[in-house]
Amino acid sequence: MEERFRIAFAGVDHGIMQWSDYIIRDKLLEMQKNGEINAAVLLIHEGKEYYPKHLGEQVEYSEYFVNNAGADLVIIHHPHVLQGIRI
């Protein structure tokens, strides 16, 4: 049988983050537990437009999904400018 590397992509908008973060977290954890995915990428539409630095909320969301949902990569898009990378 051919080995496959499966990546889950999930996207969320800040406007619905309050009620959807647990749904996304639970689904990603379930997929990881069942061996359905090898990695998870989360795309979040969040941030202050044209602001060159990360906002506290962006850091909190990223850390939440990495620490609690097993996200391997969190990409935050919306500001329309590069804000740098956090590892």
mmCIF file of N, CA, C and O in Angstrom:
data_model
loop_
_atom_site.group_PDB
_atom_site.id
_atom_site.type_symbol
_atom_site.label_atom_id
_atom_site.label_comp_id
_atom_site.label_asym_id
_atom_site.label_seq_id
_atom_site.Cartn_x
_atom_site.Cartn_y
_atom_site.Cartn_z
ATOM 1 N N MET A 1 0.838 -1.179 0.000
ATOM 2 C CA MET A 1 0.000 0.000 0.000
ATOM 3 C C MET A 1 0.888 1.249 0.000
ATOM 4 O O MET A 1 1.879 1.322 0.709
ATOM 5 N N GLU A 2 0.501 2.212 -0.762
ATOM 6 C CA GLU A 2 1.256 3.450 -0.895
ATOM 7 C C GLU A 2 1.083 4.329 0.351
ATOM 8 O O GLU A 2 -0.027 4.539 0.824
ATOM 9 N N GLU A 3 2.197 4.809 0.890
ATOM 10 C CA GLU A 3 2.154 5.718 2.032
ATOM 11 C C GLU A 3 1.791 7.109 1.541
ATOM 12 O O GLU A 3 2.294 7.565 0.517
ATOM 13 N N ARG A 4 0.938 7.775 2.277
ATOM 14 C CA ARG A 4 0.551 9.140 1.929
ATOM 15 C C ARG A 4 0.721 10.042 3.139
ATOM 16 O O ARG A 4 0.495 9.625 4.269
ATOM 17 N N PHE A 5 1.102 11.255 2.864
ATOM 18 C CA PHE A 5 1.210 12.263 3.904
ATOM 19 C C PHE A 5 -0.008 13.161 3.756
ATOM 20 O O PHE A 5 -0.164 13.838 2.748
ATOM 21 N N ARG A 6 -0.862 13.145 4.745
ATOM 22 C CA ARG A 6 -2.129 13.886 4.660
ATOM 23 C C ARG A 6 -2.076 15.114 5.554
ATOM 24 O O ARG A 6 -1.746 15.031 6.729
ATOM 25 N N ILE A 7 -2.439 16.238 4.964
ATOM 26 C CA ILE A 7 -2.434 17.512 5.669
ATOM 27 C C ILE A 7 -3.855 18.054 5.706
ATOM 28 O O ILE A 7 -4.517 18.138 4.672
ATOM 29 N N ALA A 8 -4.309 18.429 6.893
ATOM 30 C CA ALA A 8 -5.616 19.071 7.036
ATOM 31 C C ALA A 8 -5.411 20.584 6.983
ATOM 32 O O ALA A 8 -4.502 21.118 7.615
ATOM 33 N N PHE A 9 -6.248 21.247 6.220
ATOM 34 C CA PHE A 9 -6.264 22.704 6.176
ATOM 35 C C PHE A 9 -7.602 23.161 6.725
ATOM 36 O O PHE A 9 -8.650 22.680 6.301
ATOM 37 N N ALA A 10 -7.569 24.089 7.669
ATOM 38 C CA ALA A 10 -8.800 24.645 8.224
ATOM 39 C C ALA A 10 -8.672 26.156 8.215
ATOM 40 O O ALA A 10 -7.609 26.700 8.511
ATOM 41 N N GLY A 11 -9.740 26.828 7.867
ATOM 42 C CA GLY A 11 -9.740 28.278 7.834
ATOM 43 C C GLY A 11 -10.827 28.833 8.721
ATOM 44 O O GLY A 11 -11.900 28.253 8.843
ATOM 45 N N VAL A 12 -10.524 29.946 9.362
ATOM 46 C CA VAL A 12 -11.508 30.569 10.245
ATOM 47 C C VAL A 12 -11.338 32.085 10.189
ATOM 48 O O VAL A 12 -10.242 32.600 9.997
ATOM 49 N N ASP A 13 -12.450 32.775 10.336
ATOM 50 C CA ASP A 13 -12.466 34.232 10.372
ATOM 51 C C ASP A 13 -12.581 34.669 11.823
ATOM 52 O O ASP A 13 -13.285 34.035 12.615
ATOM 53 N N HIS A 14 -11.915 35.726 12.174
ATOM 54 C CA HIS A 14 -11.948 36.215 13.547
ATOM 55 C C HIS A 14 -13.384 36.423 14.028
ATOM 56 O O HIS A 14 -13.702 36.175 15.189
ATOM 57 N N GLY A 15 -14.257 36.853 13.151
ATOM 58 C CA GLY A 15 -15.643 37.130 13.527
ATOM 59 C C GLY A 15 -16.394 35.928 14.068
ATOM 60 O O GLY A 15 -17.329 36.073 14.851
ATOM 61 N N ILE A 16 -15.994 34.723 13.652
ATOM 62 C CA ILE A 16 -16.668 33.521 14.156
ATOM 63 C C ILE A 16 -15.764 32.707 15.069
ATOM 64 O O ILE A 16 -16.117 31.612 15.493
ATOM 65 N N MET A 17 -14.616 33.256 15.406
ATOM 66 C CA MET A 17 -13.641 32.526 16.206
ATOM 67 C C MET A 17 -14.205 32.121 17.558
ATOM 68 O O MET A 17 -13.920 31.047 18.052
ATOM 69 N N GLN A 18 -15.017 32.961 18.170
ATOM 70 C CA GLN A 18 -15.500 32.690 19.518
ATOM 71 C C GLN A 18 -16.238 31.363 19.640
ATOM 72 O O GLN A 18 -16.122 30.684 20.635
ATOM 73 N N TRP A 19 -17.012 30.977 18.636
ATOM 74 C CA TRP A 19 -17.757 29.719 18.743
ATOM 75 C C TRP A 19 -17.185 28.606 17.892
ATOM 76 O O TRP A 19 -17.538 27.455 18.066
ATOM 77 N N SER A 20 -16.279 28.925 16.996
ATOM 78 C CA SER A 20 -15.771 27.882 16.105
ATOM 79 C C SER A 20 -14.439 27.287 16.546
ATOM 80 O O SER A 20 -14.068 26.216 16.088
ATOM 81 N N ASP A 21 -13.722 27.953 17.448
ATOM 82 C CA ASP A 21 -12.394 27.449 17.800
ATOM 83 C C ASP A 21 -12.451 26.061 18.428
ATOM 84 O O ASP A 21 -11.623 25.209 18.141
ATOM 85 N N TYR A 22 -13.452 25.796 19.243
ATOM 86 C CA TYR A 22 -13.566 24.471 19.858
ATOM 87 C C TYR A 22 -13.954 23.413 18.833
ATOM 88 O O TYR A 22 -13.501 22.275 18.906
ATOM 89 N N ILE A 23 -14.788 23.786 17.893
ATOM 90 C CA ILE A 23 -15.178 22.849 16.831
ATOM 91 C C ILE A 23 -13.952 22.454 16.012
ATOM 92 O O ILE A 23 -13.719 21.279 15.743
ATOM 93 N N ILE A 24 -13.156 23.437 15.621
ATOM 94 C CA ILE A 24 -11.948 23.174 14.838
ATOM 95 C C ILE A 24 -10.961 22.357 15.665
ATOM 96 O O ILE A 24 -10.399 21.374 15.192
ATOM 97 N N ARG A 25 -10.751 22.772 16.916
ATOM 98 C CA ARG A 25 -9.835 22.031 17.795
ATOM 99 C C ARG A 25 -10.244 20.571 17.904
ATOM 100 O O ARG A 25 -9.437 19.664 17.710
ATOM 101 N N ASP A 26 -11.519 20.328 18.203
ATOM 102 C CA ASP A 26 -12.001 18.955 18.395
ATOM 103 C C ASP A 26 -11.869 18.125 17.123
ATOM 104 O O ASP A 26 -11.491 16.960 17.168
ATOM 105 N N LYS A 27 -12.164 18.729 15.984
ATOM 106 C CA LYS A 27 -12.076 17.996 14.714
ATOM 107 C C LYS A 27 -10.623 17.653 14.387
ATOM 108 O O LYS A 27 -10.325 16.523 13.971
ATOM 109 N N LEU A 28 -9.715 18.593 14.563
ATOM 110 C CA LEU A 28 -8.304 18.318 14.280
ATOM 111 C C LEU A 28 -7.769 17.228 15.202
ATOM 112 O O LEU A 28 -7.062 16.321 14.758
ATOM 113 N N LEU A 29 -8.114 17.309 16.489
ATOM 114 C CA LEU A 29 -7.648 16.286 17.431
ATOM 115 C C LEU A 29 -8.217 14.915 17.086
ATOM 116 O O LEU A 29 -7.513 13.904 17.163
ATOM 117 N N GLU A 30 -9.472 14.868 16.682
ATOM 118 C CA GLU A 30 -10.098 13.606 16.289
ATOM 119 C C GLU A 30 -9.412 13.014 15.065
ATOM 120 O O GLU A 30 -9.115 11.809 15.022
ATOM 121 N N MET A 31 -9.135 13.848 14.073
ATOM 122 C CA MET A 31 -8.485 13.374 12.853
ATOM 123 C C MET A 31 -7.074 12.872 13.144
ATOM 124 O O MET A 31 -6.631 11.874 12.575
ATOM 125 N N GLN A 32 -6.354 13.551 14.035
ATOM 126 C CA GLN A 32 -5.014 13.115 14.407
ATOM 127 C C GLN A 32 -5.074 11.787 15.155
ATOM 128 O O GLN A 32 -4.296 10.875 14.874
ATOM 129 N N LYS A 33 -6.001 11.683 16.091
ATOM 130 C CA LYS A 33 -6.145 10.461 16.880
ATOM 131 C C LYS A 33 -6.474 9.258 15.999
ATOM 132 O O LYS A 33 -5.967 8.161 16.210
ATOM 133 N N ASN A 34 -7.319 9.469 14.999
ATOM 134 C CA ASN A 34 -7.735 8.390 14.103
ATOM 135 C C ASN A 34 -6.727 8.109 12.988
ATOM 136 O O ASN A 34 -6.972 7.244 12.145
ATOM 137 N N GLY A 35 -5.627 8.838 12.952
ATOM 138 C CA GLY A 35 -4.609 8.630 11.930
ATOM 139 C C GLY A 35 -5.020 9.111 10.545
ATOM 140 O O GLY A 35 -4.430 8.702 9.548
ATOM 141 N N GLU A 36 -6.009 9.993 10.490
ATOM 142 C CA GLU A 36 -6.481 10.509 9.200
ATOM 143 C C GLU A 36 -5.557 11.568 8.630
ATOM 144 O O GLU A 36 -5.562 11.798 7.418
ATOM 145 N N ILE A 37 -4.805 12.245 9.487
ATOM 146 C CA ILE A 37 -3.907 13.303 9.023
ATOM 147 C C ILE A 37 -2.545 13.150 9.691
ATOM 148 O O ILE A 37 -2.429 12.595 10.776
ATOM 149 N N ASN A 38 -1.526 13.674 9.008
ATOM 150 C CA ASN A 38 -0.173 13.699 9.545
ATOM 151 C C ASN A 38 0.211 15.093 10.038
ATOM 152 O O ASN A 38 1.142 15.241 10.822
ATOM 153 N N ALA A 39 -0.477 16.100 9.535
ATOM 154 C CA ALA A 39 -0.171 17.482 9.903
ATOM 155 C C ALA A 39 -1.425 18.329 9.739
ATOM 156 O O ALA A 39 -2.344 17.963 9.014
ATOM 157 N N ALA A 40 -1.432 19.470 10.438
ATOM 158 C CA ALA A 40 -2.575 20.377 10.366
ATOM 159 C C ALA A 40 -2.090 21.807 10.157
ATOM 160 O O ALA A 40 -1.157 22.260 10.818
ATOM 161 N N VAL A 41 -2.741 22.494 9.229
ATOM 162 C CA VAL A 41 -2.447 23.897 8.943
ATOM 163 C C VAL A 41 -3.721 24.683 9.193
ATOM 164 O O VAL A 41 -4.796 24.331 8.695
ATOM 165 N N LEU A 42 -3.614 25.741 9.975
ATOM 166 C CA LEU A 42 -4.771 26.581 10.272
ATOM 167 C C LEU A 42 -4.545 27.963 9.686
ATOM 168 O O LEU A 42 -3.498 28.571 9.903
ATOM 169 N N LEU A 43 -5.528 28.447 8.953
ATOM 170 C CA LEU A 43 -5.482 29.781 8.355
ATOM 171 C C LEU A 43 -6.500 30.649 9.095
ATOM 172 O O LEU A 43 -7.682 30.304 9.159
ATOM 173 N N ILE A 44 -6.037 31.752 9.664
ATOM 174 C CA ILE A 44 -6.911 32.632 10.432
ATOM 175 C C ILE A 44 -6.947 34.004 9.769
ATOM 176 O O ILE A 44 -5.911 34.614 9.533
ATOM 177 N N HIS A 45 -8.151 34.484 9.494
ATOM 178 C CA HIS A 45 -8.345 35.825 8.956
ATOM 179 C C HIS A 45 -8.453 36.773 10.147
ATOM 180 O O HIS A 45 -9.492 36.856 10.795
ATOM 181 N N GLU A 46 -7.377 37.450 10.478
ATOM 182 C CA GLU A 46 -7.305 38.225 11.724
ATOM 183 C C GLU A 46 -6.194 39.249 11.607
ATOM 184 O O GLU A 46 -5.222 39.051 10.890
ATOM 185 N N GLY A 47 -6.309 40.331 12.323
ATOM 186 C CA GLY A 47 -5.241 41.320 12.409
ATOM 187 C C GLY A 47 -5.688 42.705 11.989
ATOM 188 O O GLY A 47 -6.695 42.880 11.322
ATOM 189 N N LYS A 48 -4.923 43.686 12.392
ATOM 190 C CA LYS A 48 -5.192 45.089 12.072
ATOM 191 C C LYS A 48 -4.553 45.409 10.732
ATOM 192 O O LYS A 48 -3.349 45.189 10.536
ATOM 193 N N GLU A 49 -5.362 45.926 9.817
ATOM 194 C CA GLU A 49 -4.855 46.211 8.474
ATOM 195 C C GLU A 49 -3.688 47.196 8.515
ATOM 196 O O GLU A 49 -3.732 48.206 9.206
ATOM 197 N N TYR A 50 -2.657 46.844 7.767
ATOM 198 C CA TYR A 50 -1.457 47.657 7.555
ATOM 199 C C TYR A 50 -0.641 47.880 8.828
ATOM 200 O O TYR A 50 0.221 48.738 8.870
ATOM 201 N N TYR A 51 -0.895 47.106 9.857
ATOM 202 C CA TYR A 51 -0.117 47.204 11.092
ATOM 203 C C TYR A 51 1.046 46.225 10.985
ATOM 204 O O TYR A 51 0.830 45.034 10.782
ATOM 205 N N PRO A 52 2.290 46.695 11.115
ATOM 206 C CA PRO A 52 3.457 45.844 10.832
ATOM 207 C C PRO A 52 3.851 44.847 11.925
ATOM 208 O O PRO A 52 4.789 44.092 11.738
ATOM 209 N N LYS A 53 3.162 44.837 13.056
ATOM 210 C CA LYS A 53 3.533 43.932 14.142
ATOM 211 C C LYS A 53 2.360 43.039 14.519
ATOM 212 O O LYS A 53 1.207 43.394 14.341
ATOM 213 N N HIS A 54 2.686 41.871 15.085
ATOM 214 C CA HIS A 54 1.645 40.967 15.569
ATOM 215 C C HIS A 54 0.882 41.609 16.719
ATOM 216 O O HIS A 54 1.475 42.232 17.588
ATOM 217 N N LEU A 55 -0.412 41.429 16.727
ATOM 218 C CA LEU A 55 -1.221 41.862 17.859
ATOM 219 C C LEU A 55 -1.278 40.730 18.881
ATOM 220 O O LEU A 55 -1.069 39.556 18.555
ATOM 221 N N GLY A 56 -1.593 41.059 20.113
ATOM 222 C CA GLY A 56 -1.688 40.061 21.164
ATOM 223 C C GLY A 56 -2.661 38.947 20.826
ATOM 224 O O GLY A 56 -2.408 37.778 21.110
ATOM 225 N N GLU A 57 -3.794 39.315 20.194
ATOM 226 C CA GLU A 57 -4.789 38.308 19.829
ATOM 227 C C GLU A 57 -4.226 37.306 18.826
ATOM 228 O O GLU A 57 -4.518 36.122 18.889
ATOM 229 N N GLN A 58 -3.429 37.788 17.903
ATOM 230 C CA GLN A 58 -2.838 36.896 16.904
ATOM 231 C C GLN A 58 -1.920 35.873 17.567
ATOM 232 O O GLN A 58 -1.945 34.696 17.231
ATOM 233 N N VAL A 59 -1.130 36.322 18.510
ATOM 234 C CA VAL A 59 -0.221 35.427 19.224
ATOM 235 C C VAL A 59 -1.031 34.424 20.045
ATOM 236 O O VAL A 59 -0.747 33.229 20.047
ATOM 237 N N GLU A 60 -2.071 34.903 20.727
ATOM 238 C CA GLU A 60 -2.909 34.027 21.544
ATOM 239 C C GLU A 60 -3.570 32.942 20.698
ATOM 240 O O GLU A 60 -3.585 31.770 21.083
ATOM 241 N N TYR A 61 -4.156 33.332 19.565
ATOM 242 C CA TYR A 61 -4.819 32.358 18.689
ATOM 243 C C TYR A 61 -3.817 31.325 18.180
ATOM 244 O O TYR A 61 -4.095 30.133 18.177
ATOM 245 N N SER A 62 -2.664 31.798 17.757
ATOM 246 C CA SER A 62 -1.649 30.883 17.235
ATOM 247 C C SER A 62 -1.220 29.881 18.297
ATOM 248 O O SER A 62 -1.189 28.676 18.057
ATOM 249 N N GLU A 63 -0.894 30.391 19.470
ATOM 250 C CA GLU A 63 -0.449 29.514 20.547
ATOM 251 C C GLU A 63 -1.550 28.552 20.978
ATOM 252 O O GLU A 63 -1.289 27.392 21.275
ATOM 253 N N TYR A 64 -2.796 29.024 20.997
ATOM 254 C CA TYR A 64 -3.912 28.160 21.379
ATOM 255 C C TYR A 64 -4.006 26.961 20.435
ATOM 256 O O TYR A 64 -4.110 25.822 20.879
ATOM 257 N N PHE A 65 -3.997 27.219 19.140
ATOM 258 C CA PHE A 65 -4.171 26.132 18.186
ATOM 259 C C PHE A 65 -2.953 25.216 18.101
ATOM 260 O O PHE A 65 -3.094 24.024 17.869
ATOM 261 N N VAL A 66 -1.769 25.735 18.317
ATOM 262 C CA VAL A 66 -0.580 24.881 18.340
ATOM 263 C C VAL A 66 -0.585 24.014 19.598
ATOM 264 O O VAL A 66 -0.360 22.811 19.536
ATOM 265 N N ASN A 67 -0.882 24.617 20.745
ATOM 266 C CA ASN A 67 -0.809 23.903 22.016
ATOM 267 C C ASN A 67 -2.022 23.022 22.308
ATOM 268 O O ASN A 67 -1.898 22.035 23.017
ATOM 269 N N ASN A 68 -3.202 23.391 21.800
ATOM 270 C CA ASN A 68 -4.430 22.677 22.163
ATOM 271 C C ASN A 68 -5.084 21.897 21.036
ATOM 272 O O ASN A 68 -5.960 21.075 21.294
ATOM 273 N N ALA A 69 -4.705 22.175 19.806
ATOM 274 C CA ALA A 69 -5.351 21.492 18.677
ATOM 275 C C ALA A 69 -4.342 20.752 17.809
ATOM 276 O O ALA A 69 -4.715 20.171 16.807
ATOM 277 N N GLY A 70 -3.081 20.797 18.166
ATOM 278 C CA GLY A 70 -2.072 20.086 17.396
ATOM 279 C C GLY A 70 -1.761 20.691 16.048
ATOM 280 O O GLY A 70 -1.240 20.016 15.165
ATOM 281 N N ALA A 71 -2.057 21.986 15.863
ATOM 282 C CA ALA A 71 -1.735 22.635 14.595
ATOM 283 C C ALA A 71 -0.218 22.691 14.432
ATOM 284 O O ALA A 71 0.506 23.034 15.359
ATOM 285 N N ASP A 72 0.247 22.319 13.254
ATOM 286 C CA ASP A 72 1.674 22.353 12.962
ATOM 287 C C ASP A 72 2.101 23.695 12.382
ATOM 288 O O ASP A 72 3.262 24.081 12.489
ATOM 289 N N LEU A 73 1.164 24.381 11.771
ATOM 290 C CA LEU A 73 1.442 25.675 11.162
ATOM 291 C C LEU A 73 0.183 26.522 11.260
ATOM 292 O O LEU A 73 -0.913 26.050 10.958
ATOM 293 N N VAL A 74 0.349 27.762 11.721
ATOM 294 C CA VAL A 74 -0.753 28.712 11.774
ATOM 295 C C VAL A 74 -0.365 29.897 10.901
ATOM 296 O O VAL A 74 0.689 30.499 11.099
ATOM 297 N N ILE A 75 -1.213 30.195 9.937
ATOM 298 C CA ILE A 75 -0.978 31.335 9.046
ATOM 299 C C ILE A 75 -2.089 32.340 9.290
ATOM 300 O O ILE A 75 -3.271 32.018 9.132
ATOM 301 N N ILE A 76 -1.698 33.535 9.696
ATOM 302 C CA ILE A 76 -2.681 34.591 9.930
ATOM 303 C C ILE A 76 -2.588 35.567 8.772
ATOM 304 O O ILE A 76 -1.521 36.088 8.465
ATOM 305 N N HIS A 77 -3.717 35.784 8.139
ATOM 306 C CA HIS A 77 -3.753 36.684 6.993
ATOM 307 C C HIS A 77 -4.862 37.701 7.192
ATOM 308 O O HIS A 77 -5.880 37.415 7.783
ATOM 309 N N HIS A 78 -4.625 38.883 6.804
ATOM 310 C CA HIS A 78 -5.586 39.976 6.792
ATOM 311 C C HIS A 78 -4.899 41.328 6.789
ATOM 312 O O HIS A 78 -5.370 42.232 6.123
ATOM 313 N N PRO A 79 -3.790 41.508 7.509
ATOM 314 C CA PRO A 79 -3.207 42.829 7.644
ATOM 315 C C PRO A 79 -2.736 43.498 6.343
ATOM 316 O O PRO A 79 -2.526 44.693 6.321
ATOM 317 N N HIS A 80 -2.521 42.741 5.273
ATOM 318 C CA HIS A 80 -2.065 43.278 3.986
ATOM 319 C C HIS A 80 -0.608 43.732 4.022
ATOM 320 O O HIS A 80 -0.167 44.432 3.101
ATOM 321 N N VAL A 81 0.103 43.411 5.092
ATOM 322 C CA VAL A 81 1.531 43.684 5.179
ATOM 323 C C VAL A 81 2.190 42.471 5.850
ATOM 324 O O VAL A 81 1.543 41.719 6.575
ATOM 325 N N LEU A 82 3.481 42.284 5.602
ATOM 326 C CA LEU A 82 4.200 41.214 6.276
ATOM 327 C C LEU A 82 4.416 41.595 7.739
ATOM 328 O O LEU A 82 4.819 42.713 8.042
ATOM 329 N N GLN A 83 4.143 40.660 8.618
ATOM 330 C CA GLN A 83 4.296 40.920 10.044
ATOM 331 C C GLN A 83 5.399 40.079 10.668
ATOM 332 O O GLN A 83 5.607 40.132 11.861
ATOM 333 N N GLY A 84 6.066 39.304 9.895
ATOM 334 C CA GLY A 84 7.137 38.491 10.446
ATOM 335 C C GLY A 84 6.685 37.083 10.758
ATOM 336 O O GLY A 84 5.530 36.719 10.544
ATOM 337 N N ILE A 85 7.600 36.304 11.293
ATOM 338 C CA ILE A 85 7.353 34.897 11.576
ATOM 339 C C ILE A 85 7.682 34.649 13.049
ATOM 340 O O ILE A 85 8.660 35.168 13.579
ATOM 341 N N ARG A 86 6.853 33.835 13.688
ATOM 342 C CA ARG A 86 7.118 33.381 15.061
ATOM 343 C C ARG A 86 7.319 31.880 15.004
ATOM 344 O O ARG A 86 6.537 31.175 14.394
ATOM 345 N N ILE A 87 8.361 31.414 15.643
ATOM 346 C CA ILE A 87 8.640 29.975 15.672
ATOM 347 C C ILE A 87 8.491 29.488 17.108
ATOM 348 O O ILE A 87 8.978 30.076 18.019
#
